[in-house]
Coordinates of N, CA and C in Angstrom, one line a residue:
M1 N 113.5 90.6 124.3 CA 112.1 90.5 124.0 C 111.9 90.0 122.5
P2 N 111.0 89.1 122.3 CA 110.8 88.7 120.9 C 110.4 89.8 120.0
G3 N 110.8 89.7 118.7 CA 110.5 90.7 117.8 C 111.3 92.0 117.8
R4 N 112.1 92.1 118.8 CA 113.0 93.4 118.9 C 114.3 93.0 118.3
P5 N 115.0 93.9 117.6 CA 116.3 93.7 117.1 C 117.3 93.4 118.2
R6 N 118.1 92.4 118.0 CA 119.2 92.2 118.9 C 120.2 93.3 118.9
R7 N 120.5 93.8 117.7 CA 121.3 95.0 117.6 C 120.7 95.9 116.5
P8 N 120.3 97.1 116.9 CA 119.7 97.9 115.8 C 120.7 98.2 114.7
L9 N 120.1 98.5 113.6 CA 120.9 98.9 112.4 C 121.3 100.4 112.5
V10 N 122.6 100.7 112.4 CA 123.1 102.0 112.6 C 124.1 102.3 111.5
T11 N 124.0 103.6 111.0 CA 125.0 104.0 109.9 C 125.6 105.3 110.4
D12 N 126.8 105.5 109.9 CA 127.5 106.8 110.0 C 128.5 106.9 109.0
E13 N 128.9 108.1 108.7 CA 129.9 108.4 107.7 C 131.3 107.9 108.2
C14 N 132.1 107.4 107.3 CA 133.5 107.1 107.6 C 134.4 107.6 106.6
G15 N 135.6 107.8 106.9 CA 136.6 108.3 106.0 C 136.3 109.7 105.6
S16 N 136.5 110.0 104.3 CA 136.3 111.4 103.9 C 134.9 111.7 103.4
G17 N 133.9 111.0 103.9 CA 132.6 111.2 103.5 C 132.1 110.4 102.3
D18 N 133.0 109.6 101.7 CA 132.6 108.8 100.6 C 132.3 107.3 101.0
C19 N 132.2 107.1 102.3 CA 132.0 105.8 102.9 C 131.0 105.9 104.0
V20 N 130.2 104.8 104.1 CA 129.2 104.7 105.1 C 129.5 103.4 105.9
R21 N 129.6 103.6 107.2 CA 129.8 102.4 108.1 C 128.4 101.9 108.6
V22 N 128.2 100.7 108.5 CA 127.0 100.0 108.9 C 127.3 99.1 110.0
S23 N 126.5 99.2 111.1 CA 126.7 98.2 112.2 C 125.3 97.7 112.6
G24 N 125.4 96.5 113.3 CA 124.1 95.9 113.7 C 123.9 94.6 113.0
Q25 N 122.6 94.4 112.7 CA 122.2 93.2 112.0 C 121.1 93.5 111.0
V26 N 121.1 92.8 109.8 CA 120.1 93.0 108.8 C 119.2 91.7 108.8
Y27 N 118.0 91.8 109.2 CA 117.1 90.7 109.2 C 115.7 91.3 109.2
L28 N 114.7 90.5 109.3 CA 113.3 91.0 109.1 C 113.0 92.3 109.9
D29 N 113.4 92.4 111.1 CA 113.1 93.6 111.9 C 113.8 94.9 111.4
T30 N 114.9 94.7 110.7 CA 115.7 95.9 110.3 C 115.7 96.1 108.8
L31 N 115.0 95.2 108.1 CA 115.0 95.2 106.6 C 114.6 96.5 106.0
T32 N 113.5 97.1 106.6 CA 113.0 98.4 106.1 C 114.1 99.5 106.2
D33 N 114.8 99.5 107.3 CA 115.9 100.5 107.5 C 117.0 100.2 106.5
W34 N 117.3 99.0 106.3 CA 118.4 98.6 105.4 C 118.1 99.0 104.0
E35 N 116.8 98.8 103.5 CA 116.4 99.2 102.2 C 116.4 100.8 102.1
R36 N 116.0 101.5 103.1 CA 116.1 102.9 103.1 C 117.5 103.4 103.0
I37 N 118.4 102.8 103.7 CA 119.9 103.2 103.6 C 120.4 102.9 102.2
L38 N 120.0 101.8 101.6 CA 120.5 101.5 100.3 C 119.9 102.5 99.3
G39 N 118.6 102.9 99.4 CA 118.0 103.9 98.6 C 118.7 105.2 98.6
V40 N 119.1 105.6 99.8 CA 119.8 106.9 99.9 C 121.2 106.8 99.3
L41 N 121.9 105.7 99.5 CA 123.2 105.5 98.9 C 123.2 105.5 97.4
L42 N 122.1 104.9 96.8 CA 122.0 104.9 95.3 C 121.9 106.3 94.7
Q43 N 121.5 107.2 95.5 CA 121.4 108.6 95.0 C 122.7 109.3 94.9
R44 N 123.7 108.8 95.5 CA 125.1 109.4 95.5 C 125.7 109.2 94.2
E45 N 126.7 110.0 93.9 CA 127.5 109.8 92.7 C 128.7 108.9 92.9
G46 N 129.2 108.3 91.9 CA 130.3 107.4 92.0 C 130.0 106.1 92.7
D47 N 131.1 105.4 93.1 CA 130.9 104.1 93.8 C 130.4 104.3 95.2
I48 N 129.7 103.3 95.6 CA 129.1 103.3 97.0 C 130.1 102.5 97.8
R49 N 130.6 103.1 98.9 CA 131.6 102.4 99.8 C 130.9 102.1 101.1
M50 N 130.9 100.9 101.5 CA 130.2 100.5 102.8 C 131.2 99.7 103.7
D51 N 131.5 100.2 104.8 CA 132.3 99.5 105.8 C 131.3 98.7 106.6
M52 N 131.5 97.3 106.5 CA 130.5 96.4 107.2 C 131.2 95.7 108.3
S53 N 132.4 96.2 108.8 CA 133.1 95.4 109.8 C 132.4 95.3 111.1
D54 N 131.4 96.2 111.4 CA 130.6 96.1 112.6 C 129.2 95.5 112.3
L55 N 129.0 95.0 111.1 CA 127.7 94.4 110.8 C 127.9 92.9 111.1
T56 N 127.1 92.4 112.0 CA 127.3 91.0 112.4 C 126.5 89.9 111.7
F57 N 125.4 90.4 111.0 CA 124.6 89.4 110.3 C 123.8 90.1 109.2
V58 N 123.7 89.4 108.0 CA 122.7 89.8 107.0 C 122.0 88.6 106.5
D59 N 120.7 88.6 106.6 CA 119.9 87.4 106.1 C 119.7 87.5 104.6
V60 N 119.1 86.5 104.0 CA 118.9 86.4 102.6 C 118.2 87.5 102.0
A61 N 117.1 88.0 102.7 CA 116.4 89.2 102.2 C 117.2 90.4 102.2
G62 N 118.1 90.6 103.2 CA 119.0 91.7 103.2 C 120.0 91.6 102.0
A63 N 120.5 90.4 101.8 CA 121.5 90.2 100.7 C 120.8 90.5 99.3
T64 N 119.5 90.0 99.2 CA 118.7 90.3 98.0 C 118.6 91.8 97.8
S65 N 118.3 92.5 98.8 CA 118.1 94.0 98.7 C 119.4 94.6 98.2
L66 N 120.5 94.1 98.7 CA 121.8 94.7 98.3 C 122.1 94.3 96.8
A67 N 121.8 93.1 96.4 CA 122.0 92.7 95.1 C 121.1 93.5 94.1
R68 N 119.9 93.7 94.5 CA 119.0 94.4 93.6 C 119.4 95.9 93.5
A69 N 119.9 96.4 94.6 CA 120.4 97.8 94.5 C 121.6 97.9 93.6
A70 N 122.5 96.9 93.6 CA 123.7 96.9 92.7 C 123.2 96.7 91.3
Q71 N 122.2 95.9 91.0 CA 121.7 95.7 89.7 C 121.1 97.0 89.1
R72 N 120.7 97.9 90.0 CA 120.1 99.2 89.5 C 121.1 100.2 89.2
L73 N 122.4 100.0 89.6 CA 123.4 101.0 89.3 C 123.8 101.0 87.8
P74 N 124.1 102.2 87.3 CA 124.5 102.4 85.9 C 125.8 101.6 85.7
D75 N 126.1 101.2 84.5 CA 127.3 100.5 84.2 C 128.5 101.3 84.7
G76 N 129.5 100.6 85.2 CA 130.7 101.3 85.7 C 130.7 101.7 87.2
R77 N 129.5 101.8 87.7 CA 129.4 102.0 89.2 C 129.3 100.7 89.9
R78 N 129.7 100.7 91.2 CA 129.6 99.5 92.0 C 129.4 99.8 93.4
I79 N 129.1 98.8 94.2 CA 129.0 98.9 95.6 C 130.2 98.1 96.2
V80 N 131.1 98.8 96.9 CA 132.3 98.2 97.5 C 132.0 98.0 98.9
V81 N 132.0 96.7 99.4 CA 131.7 96.4 100.8 C 133.0 95.9 101.4
R82 N 133.3 96.5 102.5 CA 134.6 96.2 103.3 C 134.2 95.3 104.5
K83 N 134.8 94.2 104.6 CA 134.7 93.2 105.7 C 133.2 92.9 106.0
P84 N 132.5 92.4 105.0 CA 131.1 92.0 105.3 C 131.0 90.7 106.2
P85 N 129.9 90.5 106.9 CA 129.8 89.3 107.6 C 129.8 88.1 106.7
A86 N 130.2 87.0 107.2 CA 130.3 85.7 106.4 C 129.0 85.4 105.8
S87 N 127.9 85.6 106.5 CA 126.6 85.3 106.0 C 126.3 86.0 104.7
L88 N 126.7 87.2 104.6 CA 126.4 88.0 103.4 C 127.3 87.5 102.2
T89 N 128.6 87.3 102.5 CA 129.5 86.8 101.5 C 129.0 85.4 100.9
R90 N 128.6 84.5 101.8 CA 128.1 83.2 101.3 C 126.9 83.3 100.4
V91 N 126.0 84.2 100.8 CA 124.7 84.3 100.0 C 125.0 85.0 98.7
L92 N 125.9 86.0 98.7 CA 126.3 86.6 97.4 C 127.0 85.7 96.5
E93 N 127.9 84.9 97.0 CA 128.6 83.9 96.2 C 127.7 82.8 95.6
F94 N 126.7 82.4 96.4 CA 125.8 81.4 96.0 C 124.8 81.8 95.0
F95 N 124.1 82.9 95.2 CA 123.0 83.4 94.4 C 123.5 84.4 93.3
W96 N 124.5 85.1 93.5 CA 124.9 86.2 92.5 C 126.4 86.1 92.3
P97 N 126.9 84.9 91.8 CA 128.4 84.8 91.7 C 129.0 85.7 90.6
E98 N 128.2 86.1 89.7 CA 128.7 86.9 88.5 C 128.3 88.4 88.6
L99 N 127.8 88.8 89.8 CA 127.4 90.2 89.9 C 128.6 91.1 90.2
V100 N 129.1 91.7 89.1 CA 130.3 92.5 89.2 C 130.1 93.9 89.8
A101 N 128.8 94.3 90.0 CA 128.6 95.6 90.6 C 128.8 95.6 92.1
I102 N 129.0 94.4 92.7 CA 129.4 94.3 94.1 C 130.8 93.8 94.2
E103 N 131.7 94.6 94.9 CA 133.0 94.1 95.2 C 133.2 94.0 96.6
V104 N 133.7 92.8 97.1 CA 134.0 92.6 98.5 C 135.5 92.7 98.7
V105 N 135.8 93.6 99.7 CA 137.2 93.7 100.0 C 137.4 93.5 101.5
E106 N 138.6 93.0 101.8 CA 138.9 92.7 103.2 C 139.7 93.8 103.8

């Protein structure tokens, strides 16, 4: 059906509770959920760890929300993303190549 997410955005804790697994897709229909998730994560202490291995797509607006969230972090904190979709990696490299508050790990 048009206008419905192909894959809803889902999160759950992974590891010892200091990691969030995100699955689905980030685009217009799920952007509000994505921004809510980022807002909750920003309230945590320490680095934010996100397993994105089950996230299949992030559009430019979703990448922008992630970059803005990282820019709001205090110095020394960062968002560590594991196995992000290629779409996110490309957008981050193109628009925010020097944003050190986001670390991409494989």
